[in-house]
Short mmCIF file of C-alpha atoms in Angstrom, two decimals:
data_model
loop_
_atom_site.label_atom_id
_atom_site.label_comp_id
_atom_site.label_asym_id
_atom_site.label_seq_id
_atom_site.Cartn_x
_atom_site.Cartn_y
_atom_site.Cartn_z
CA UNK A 1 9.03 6.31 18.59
CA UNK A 2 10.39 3.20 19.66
CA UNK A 3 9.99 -0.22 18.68
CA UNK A 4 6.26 -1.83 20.16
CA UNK A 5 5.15 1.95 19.96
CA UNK A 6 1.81 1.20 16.62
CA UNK A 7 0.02 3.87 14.99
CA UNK A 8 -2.87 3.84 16.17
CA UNK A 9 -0.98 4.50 19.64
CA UNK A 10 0.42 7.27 18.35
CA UNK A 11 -1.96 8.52 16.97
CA UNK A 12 -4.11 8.45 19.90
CA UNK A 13 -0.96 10.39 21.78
CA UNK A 14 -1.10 12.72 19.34
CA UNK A 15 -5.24 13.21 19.85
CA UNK A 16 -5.65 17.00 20.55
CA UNK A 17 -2.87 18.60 19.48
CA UNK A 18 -4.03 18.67 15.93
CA UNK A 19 -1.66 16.75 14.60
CA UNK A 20 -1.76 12.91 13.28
CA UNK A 21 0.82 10.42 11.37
CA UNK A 22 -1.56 8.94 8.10
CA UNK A 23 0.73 6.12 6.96
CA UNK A 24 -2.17 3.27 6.81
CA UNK A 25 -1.11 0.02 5.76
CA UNK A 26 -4.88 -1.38 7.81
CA UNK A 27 -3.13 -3.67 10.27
CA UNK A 28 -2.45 -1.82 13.81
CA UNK A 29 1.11 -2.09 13.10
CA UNK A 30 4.29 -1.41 15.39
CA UNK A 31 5.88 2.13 13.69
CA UNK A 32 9.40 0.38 13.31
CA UNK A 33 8.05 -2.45 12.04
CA UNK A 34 6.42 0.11 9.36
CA UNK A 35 9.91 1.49 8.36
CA UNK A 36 11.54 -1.87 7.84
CA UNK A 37 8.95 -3.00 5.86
CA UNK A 38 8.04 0.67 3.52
CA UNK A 39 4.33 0.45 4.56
CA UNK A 40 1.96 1.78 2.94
CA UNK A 41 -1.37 2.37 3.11
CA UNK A 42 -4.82 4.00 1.72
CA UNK A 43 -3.61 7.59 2.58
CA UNK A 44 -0.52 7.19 0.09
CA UNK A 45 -1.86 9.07 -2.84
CA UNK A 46 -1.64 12.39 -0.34
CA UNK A 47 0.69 11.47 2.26
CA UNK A 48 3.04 9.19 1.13
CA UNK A 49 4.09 6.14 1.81
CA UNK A 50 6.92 5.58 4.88
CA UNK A 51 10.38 6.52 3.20
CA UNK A 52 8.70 10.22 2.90
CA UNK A 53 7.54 10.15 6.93
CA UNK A 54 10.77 9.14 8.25
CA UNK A 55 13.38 11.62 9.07
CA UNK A 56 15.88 9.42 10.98
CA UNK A 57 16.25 5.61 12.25
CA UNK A 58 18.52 4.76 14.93
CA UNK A 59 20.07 1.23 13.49
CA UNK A 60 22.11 -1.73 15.67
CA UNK A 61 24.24 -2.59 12.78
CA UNK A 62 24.71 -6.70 12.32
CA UNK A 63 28.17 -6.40 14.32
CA UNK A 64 26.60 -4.10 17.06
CA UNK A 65 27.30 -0.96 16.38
CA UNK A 66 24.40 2.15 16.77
CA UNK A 67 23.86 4.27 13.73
CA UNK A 68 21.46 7.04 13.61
CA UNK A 69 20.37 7.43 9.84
CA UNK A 70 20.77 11.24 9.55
CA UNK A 71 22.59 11.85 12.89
CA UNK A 72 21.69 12.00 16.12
CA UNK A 73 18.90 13.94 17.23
CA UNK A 74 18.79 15.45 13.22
CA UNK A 75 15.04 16.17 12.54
CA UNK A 76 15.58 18.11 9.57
CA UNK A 77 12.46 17.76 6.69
CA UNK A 78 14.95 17.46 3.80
CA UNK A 79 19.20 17.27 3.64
CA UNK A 80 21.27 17.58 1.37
CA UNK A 81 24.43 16.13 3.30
CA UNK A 82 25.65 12.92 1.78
CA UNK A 83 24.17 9.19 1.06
CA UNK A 84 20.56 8.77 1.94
CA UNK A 85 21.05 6.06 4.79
CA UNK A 86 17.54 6.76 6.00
CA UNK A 87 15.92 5.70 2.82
CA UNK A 88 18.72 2.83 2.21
CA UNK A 89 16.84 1.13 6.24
CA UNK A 90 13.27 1.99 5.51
CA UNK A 91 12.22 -1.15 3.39
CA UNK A 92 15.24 -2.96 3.95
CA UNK A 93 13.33 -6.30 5.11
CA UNK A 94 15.25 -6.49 8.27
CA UNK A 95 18.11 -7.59 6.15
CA UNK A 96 20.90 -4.43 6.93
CA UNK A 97 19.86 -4.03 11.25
CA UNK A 98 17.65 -3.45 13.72
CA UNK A 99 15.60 -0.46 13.89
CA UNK A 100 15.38 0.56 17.27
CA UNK A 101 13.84 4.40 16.91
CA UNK A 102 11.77 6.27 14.10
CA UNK A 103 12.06 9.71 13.79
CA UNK A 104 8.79 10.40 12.14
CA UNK A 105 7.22 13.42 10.19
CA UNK A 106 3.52 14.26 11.50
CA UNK A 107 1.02 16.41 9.68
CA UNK A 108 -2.11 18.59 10.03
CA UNK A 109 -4.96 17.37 10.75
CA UNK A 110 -7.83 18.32 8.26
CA UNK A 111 -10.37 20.85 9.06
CA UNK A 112 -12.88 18.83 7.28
CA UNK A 113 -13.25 15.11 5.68
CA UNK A 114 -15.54 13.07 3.39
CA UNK A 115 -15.85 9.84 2.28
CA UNK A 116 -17.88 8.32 -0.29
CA UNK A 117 -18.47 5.15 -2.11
CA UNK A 118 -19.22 4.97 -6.07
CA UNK A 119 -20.21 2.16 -8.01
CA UNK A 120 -19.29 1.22 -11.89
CA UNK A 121 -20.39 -0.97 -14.85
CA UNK A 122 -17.08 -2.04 -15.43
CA UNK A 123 -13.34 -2.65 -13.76
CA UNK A 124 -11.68 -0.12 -16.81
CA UNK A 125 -14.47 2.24 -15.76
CA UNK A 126 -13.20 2.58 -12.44
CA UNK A 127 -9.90 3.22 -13.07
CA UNK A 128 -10.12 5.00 -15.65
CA UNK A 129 -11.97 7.31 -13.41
CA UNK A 130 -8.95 7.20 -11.20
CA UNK A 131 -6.57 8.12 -13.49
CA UNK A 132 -8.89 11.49 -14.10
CA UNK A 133 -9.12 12.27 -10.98
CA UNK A 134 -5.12 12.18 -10.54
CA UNK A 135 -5.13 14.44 -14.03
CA UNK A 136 -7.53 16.63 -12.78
CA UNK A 137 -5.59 17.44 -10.19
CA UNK A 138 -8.32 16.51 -6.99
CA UNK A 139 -6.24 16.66 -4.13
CA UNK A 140 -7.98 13.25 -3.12
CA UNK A 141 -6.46 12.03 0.29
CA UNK A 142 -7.51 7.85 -0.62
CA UNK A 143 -9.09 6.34 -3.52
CA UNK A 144 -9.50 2.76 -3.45
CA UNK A 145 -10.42 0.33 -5.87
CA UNK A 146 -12.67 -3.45 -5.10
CA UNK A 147 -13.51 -5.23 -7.91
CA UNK A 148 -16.84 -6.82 -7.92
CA UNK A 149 -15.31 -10.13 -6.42
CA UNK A 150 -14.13 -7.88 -3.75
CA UNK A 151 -16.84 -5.34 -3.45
CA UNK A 152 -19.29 -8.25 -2.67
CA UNK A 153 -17.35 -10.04 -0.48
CA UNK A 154 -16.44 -6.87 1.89
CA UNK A 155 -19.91 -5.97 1.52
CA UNK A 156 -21.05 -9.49 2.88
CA UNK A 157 -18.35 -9.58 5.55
CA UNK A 158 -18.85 -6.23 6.96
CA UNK A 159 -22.79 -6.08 6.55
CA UNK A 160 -22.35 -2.96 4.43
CA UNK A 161 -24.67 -4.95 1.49
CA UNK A 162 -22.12 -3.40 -0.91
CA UNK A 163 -23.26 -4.00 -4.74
CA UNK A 164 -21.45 -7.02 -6.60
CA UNK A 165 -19.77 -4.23 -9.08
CA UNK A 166 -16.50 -2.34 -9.30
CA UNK A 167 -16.17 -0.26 -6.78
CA UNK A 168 -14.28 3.10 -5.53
CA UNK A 169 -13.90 4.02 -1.99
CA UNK A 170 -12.84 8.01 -2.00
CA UNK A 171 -11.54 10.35 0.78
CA UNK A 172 -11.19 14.15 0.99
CA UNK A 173 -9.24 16.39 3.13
CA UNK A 174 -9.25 19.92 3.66
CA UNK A 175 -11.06 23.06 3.97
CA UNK A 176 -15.00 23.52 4.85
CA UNK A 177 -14.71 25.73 1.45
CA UNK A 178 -12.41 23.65 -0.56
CA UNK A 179 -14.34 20.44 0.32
CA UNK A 180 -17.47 21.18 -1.20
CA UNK A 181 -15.55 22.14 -4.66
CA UNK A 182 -13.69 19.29 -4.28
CA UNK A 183 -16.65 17.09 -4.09
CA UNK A 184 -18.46 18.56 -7.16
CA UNK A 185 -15.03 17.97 -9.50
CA UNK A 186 -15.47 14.20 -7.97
CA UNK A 187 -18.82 14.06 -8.73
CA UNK A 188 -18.60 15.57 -12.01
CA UNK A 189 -15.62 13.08 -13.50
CA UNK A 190 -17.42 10.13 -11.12
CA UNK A 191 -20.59 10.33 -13.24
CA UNK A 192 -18.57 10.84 -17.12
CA UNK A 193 -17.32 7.56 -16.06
CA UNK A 194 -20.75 5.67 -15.63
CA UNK A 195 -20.19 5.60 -11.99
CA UNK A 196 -23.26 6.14 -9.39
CA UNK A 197 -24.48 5.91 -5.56
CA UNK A 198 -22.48 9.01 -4.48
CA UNK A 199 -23.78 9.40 -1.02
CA UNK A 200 -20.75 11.84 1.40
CA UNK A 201 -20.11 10.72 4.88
CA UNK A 202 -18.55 13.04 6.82
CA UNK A 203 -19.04 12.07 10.25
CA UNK A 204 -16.55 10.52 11.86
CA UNK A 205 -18.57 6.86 12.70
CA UNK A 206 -19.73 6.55 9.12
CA UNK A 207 -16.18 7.03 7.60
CA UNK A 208 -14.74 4.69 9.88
CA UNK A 209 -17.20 2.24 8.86
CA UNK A 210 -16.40 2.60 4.88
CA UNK A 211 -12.77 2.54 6.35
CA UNK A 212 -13.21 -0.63 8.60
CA UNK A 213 -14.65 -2.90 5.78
CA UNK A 214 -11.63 -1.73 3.16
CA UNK A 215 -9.31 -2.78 6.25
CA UNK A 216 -11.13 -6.30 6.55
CA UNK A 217 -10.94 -7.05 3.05
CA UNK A 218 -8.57 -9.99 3.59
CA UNK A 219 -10.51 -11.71 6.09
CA UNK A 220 -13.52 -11.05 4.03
CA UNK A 221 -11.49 -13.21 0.88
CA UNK A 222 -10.54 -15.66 2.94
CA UNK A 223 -14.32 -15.93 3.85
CA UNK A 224 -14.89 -16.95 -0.04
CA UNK A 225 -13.40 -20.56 0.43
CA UNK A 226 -13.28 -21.22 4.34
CA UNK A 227 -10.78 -23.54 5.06
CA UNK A 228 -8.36 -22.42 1.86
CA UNK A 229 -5.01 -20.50 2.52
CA UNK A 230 -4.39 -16.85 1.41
CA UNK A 231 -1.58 -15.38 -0.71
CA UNK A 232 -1.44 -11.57 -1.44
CA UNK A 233 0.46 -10.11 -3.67
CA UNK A 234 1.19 -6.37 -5.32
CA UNK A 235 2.68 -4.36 -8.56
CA UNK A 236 2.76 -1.29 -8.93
CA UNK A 237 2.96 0.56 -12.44
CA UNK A 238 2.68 4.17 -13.67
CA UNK A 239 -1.02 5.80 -13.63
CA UNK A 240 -1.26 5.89 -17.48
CA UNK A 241 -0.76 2.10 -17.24
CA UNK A 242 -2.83 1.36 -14.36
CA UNK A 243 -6.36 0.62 -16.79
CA UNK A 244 -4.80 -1.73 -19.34
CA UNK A 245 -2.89 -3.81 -16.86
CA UNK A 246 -6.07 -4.01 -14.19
CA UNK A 247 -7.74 -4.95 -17.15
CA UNK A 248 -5.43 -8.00 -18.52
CA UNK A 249 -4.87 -9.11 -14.99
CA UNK A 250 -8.58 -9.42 -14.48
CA UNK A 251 -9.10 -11.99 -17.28
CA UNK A 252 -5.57 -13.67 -16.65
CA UNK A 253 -7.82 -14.43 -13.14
CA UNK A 254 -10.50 -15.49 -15.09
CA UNK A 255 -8.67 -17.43 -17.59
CA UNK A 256 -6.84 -19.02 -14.83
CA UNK A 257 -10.16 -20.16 -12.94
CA UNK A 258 -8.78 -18.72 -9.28
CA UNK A 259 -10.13 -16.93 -6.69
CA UNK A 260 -8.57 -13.83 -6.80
CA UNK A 261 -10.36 -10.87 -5.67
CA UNK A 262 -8.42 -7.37 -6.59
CA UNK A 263 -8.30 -4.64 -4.09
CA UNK A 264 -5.78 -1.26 -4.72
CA UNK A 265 -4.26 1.90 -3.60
CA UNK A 266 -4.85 2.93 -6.93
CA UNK A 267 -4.16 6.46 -6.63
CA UNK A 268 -0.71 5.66 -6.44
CA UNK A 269 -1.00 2.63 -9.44
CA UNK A 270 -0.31 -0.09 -6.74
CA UNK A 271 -2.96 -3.03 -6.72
CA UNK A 272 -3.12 -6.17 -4.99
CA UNK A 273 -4.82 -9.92 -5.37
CA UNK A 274 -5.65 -11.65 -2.46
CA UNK A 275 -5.96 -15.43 -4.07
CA UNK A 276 -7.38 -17.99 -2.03
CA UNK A 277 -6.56 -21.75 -2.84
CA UNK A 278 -6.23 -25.10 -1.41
CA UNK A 279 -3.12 -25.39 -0.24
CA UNK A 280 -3.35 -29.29 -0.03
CA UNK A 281 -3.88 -28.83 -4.22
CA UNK A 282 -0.51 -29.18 -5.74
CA UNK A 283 -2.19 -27.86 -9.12
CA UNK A 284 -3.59 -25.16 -7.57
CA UNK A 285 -0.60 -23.86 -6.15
CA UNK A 286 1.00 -24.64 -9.04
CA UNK A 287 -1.26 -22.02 -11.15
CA UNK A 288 -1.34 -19.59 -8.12
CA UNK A 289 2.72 -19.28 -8.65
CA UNK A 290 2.59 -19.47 -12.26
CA UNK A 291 -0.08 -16.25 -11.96
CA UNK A 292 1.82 -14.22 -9.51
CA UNK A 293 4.77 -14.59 -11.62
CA UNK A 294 3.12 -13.25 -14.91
CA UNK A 295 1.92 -10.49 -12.70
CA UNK A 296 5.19 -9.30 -11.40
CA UNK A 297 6.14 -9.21 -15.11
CA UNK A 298 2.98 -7.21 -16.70
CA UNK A 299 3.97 -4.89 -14.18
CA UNK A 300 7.70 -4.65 -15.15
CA UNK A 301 6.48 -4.42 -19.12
CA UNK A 302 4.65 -1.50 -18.29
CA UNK A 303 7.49 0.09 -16.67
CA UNK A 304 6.16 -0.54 -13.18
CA UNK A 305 7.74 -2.56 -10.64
CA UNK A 306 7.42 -6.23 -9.03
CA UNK A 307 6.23 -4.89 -5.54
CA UNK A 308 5.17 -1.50 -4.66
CA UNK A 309 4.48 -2.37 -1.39
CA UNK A 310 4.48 -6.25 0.04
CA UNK A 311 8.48 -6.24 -0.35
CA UNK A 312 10.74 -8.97 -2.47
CA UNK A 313 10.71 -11.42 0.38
CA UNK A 314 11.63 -14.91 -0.97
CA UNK A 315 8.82 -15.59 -3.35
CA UNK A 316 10.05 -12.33 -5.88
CA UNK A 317 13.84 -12.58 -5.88
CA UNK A 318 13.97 -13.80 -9.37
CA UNK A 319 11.67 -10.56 -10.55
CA UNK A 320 14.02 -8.34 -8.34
CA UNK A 321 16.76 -9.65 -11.15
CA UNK A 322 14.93 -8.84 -13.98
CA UNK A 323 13.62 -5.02 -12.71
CA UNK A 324 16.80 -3.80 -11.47
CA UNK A 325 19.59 -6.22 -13.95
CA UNK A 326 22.46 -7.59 -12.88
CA UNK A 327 24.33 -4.34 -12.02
CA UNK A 328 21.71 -2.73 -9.89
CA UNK A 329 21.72 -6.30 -8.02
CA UNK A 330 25.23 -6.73 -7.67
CA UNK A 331 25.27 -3.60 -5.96
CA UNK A 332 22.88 -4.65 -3.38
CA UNK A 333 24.86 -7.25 -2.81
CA UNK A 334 27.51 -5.07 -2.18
CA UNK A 335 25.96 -2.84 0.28
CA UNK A 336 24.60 -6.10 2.09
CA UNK A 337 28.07 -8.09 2.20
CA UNK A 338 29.83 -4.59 3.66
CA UNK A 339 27.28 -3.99 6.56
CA UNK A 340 26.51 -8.16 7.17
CA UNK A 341 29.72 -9.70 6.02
CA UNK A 342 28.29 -12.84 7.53
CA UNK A 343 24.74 -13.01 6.55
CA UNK A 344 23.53 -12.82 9.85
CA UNK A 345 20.43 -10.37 9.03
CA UNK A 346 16.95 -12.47 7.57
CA UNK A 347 19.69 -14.96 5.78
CA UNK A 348 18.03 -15.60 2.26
CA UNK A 349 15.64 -12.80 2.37
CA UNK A 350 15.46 -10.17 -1.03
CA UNK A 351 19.07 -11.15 -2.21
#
């Protein structure tokens, strides 16, 4: 694919050969855009996110020359044959070259598909639920967490009427056969963990619906103050770590009196909080800073990282320091300064 070329455009290409490309990140987004940014997604815990999916980028280099990644016209799965270029582009931030063509894996369509939505008494409830399903091995395909901030504003947004509570949004893929014991293990760890309203959709329409309202959940924050600016941000931290730092960043919310609703791929750890604040506020701004900052360094405490998926930007180069040290920097640095000797490639971005 070229640049311009989103996924839901190729994905529509790809309608009826049985074959689709599941990296998600919500937004109709261009596919090169994708790579240079590592999008994710909802479909992460199964599919991965975009370093996995792409095989080869062709690159204009800062001083105009064209690399292809893996080689021209190489669409090998895996390789063995020196540096990973490839990976080194996809997330790069624009900061190394252009990408001007994605080589991208596809996959198989699933026979058959259900959704479902499950309620809980309590945020640790539903991920702790998460983190059994992952040990139980469900080969769950999304599982997405709203806490009741969220959960009630999507609900209101979309019309859904979603209870105030947290909330999981599950997917399945696979067999007609393996479905139905797939739903029963879901079920079955679902209720141990207090959760209820377990209701499968497996028509197209309704799971699109479920899928529309997780996709809206930043408009549906923003809704919560009209008028007030939105920041998002994201960690992500190892499964085993996800429920006590969900948990603390919950009441640092609280404690902090924001708006903040949380909304997460959580089958891969990775969570996000969409705060919404007056911009015209210097104290509130001040405390939305001071917040995202003690995020980005729960996450790094629990052996997690600053960003699993937003990317270091400008507002998390000092947490970029402090997760990779002053070695694993400097050697950014020096990968940077020998393809963009003059800084010529999103100046002041990541480094």
């Amino acid at each position: 694919v070229e640049p311009g070329v989103t996924r839901k455009a190729l994905n529509s290409h790809l309608r009826g050969t049985g074959l689709w490309f599941p990296v998600d990140p919500g937004a109709d987004a261009s596919l090169c855009g994708m790579a240079a940014t590592g999008a994710s997604g909802t479909n992460a815990v199964r599919y991965g996110t975009m370093r996995p999916n792409v095989l080869n980028l062709r690159v204009v280099l800062p001083d105009g020359r064209l690399l292809h990644t893996a080689g021209p016209g190489r669409q090998a799965r895996k390789r063995a044959a020196g540096y990973d270029l490839t990976s080194l582009f996809v997330g790069s931030e624009g900061t190394l070259g252009f990408l001007t063509q994605a080589t991208l894996r596809l996959h198989p369509l699933p026979e058959a598909t259900a959704a479902t939505i499950a309620s809980f008494p309590s945020v640790s409830a539903a991920v702790a639920c998460t983190v059994q399903v992952l040990q139980a091995a469900v080969p769950v395909a999304r599982i997405e967490f709203l806490d009741e901030v969220m959960a009630d504003a999507c609900g209101r947004y979309s019309g859904m009427g979603l209870a105030a509570a947290a909330t999981l949004l599950l997917e399945l893929h696979g067999s007609r056969h393996g479905l139905a014991e797939q739903q029963r293990q879901m079920e079955e760890i679902v209720g141990l963990n207090g959760g209820s309203g377990l209701a499968w959709a497996e028509e197209p329409e309704e799971r699109g619906r479920l899928w529309s309202m997780r996709h809206n959940a930043w408009y549906a924050a923003l809704a919560l103050r009209p008028g007030c600016q939105g920041y998002s941000t994201d960690v992500c931290v190892p499964i085993s770590r996800l429920p006590n730092v969900v948990v603390e960043t919950k009441q640092d919310l609280q404690d902090s009196g924001l708006t903040g609703p949380m909304v997460g791929h959580v089958g891969d750890g990775n969570f996000h909080c969409i705060l919404v604040f007056n911009s015209q506020d210097p104290a509130e701004a001040e405390r939305v800073h001071a917040f995202t900052q003690r995020l980005g360094r729960r996450a790094l405490a629990a052996g997690g990282t600053c960003t699993g998926e937003h990317g270091v930007g400008l507002g998390k180069r000092a947490l970029l320091l402090e997760e990779l040290g002053q070695e694993g920097l400097d050697t950014l640095r020096s990968i940077k300064a020998a393809l963009d000797p003059h800084n010529l490639m999103n100046p002041g971005k990541v480094l």
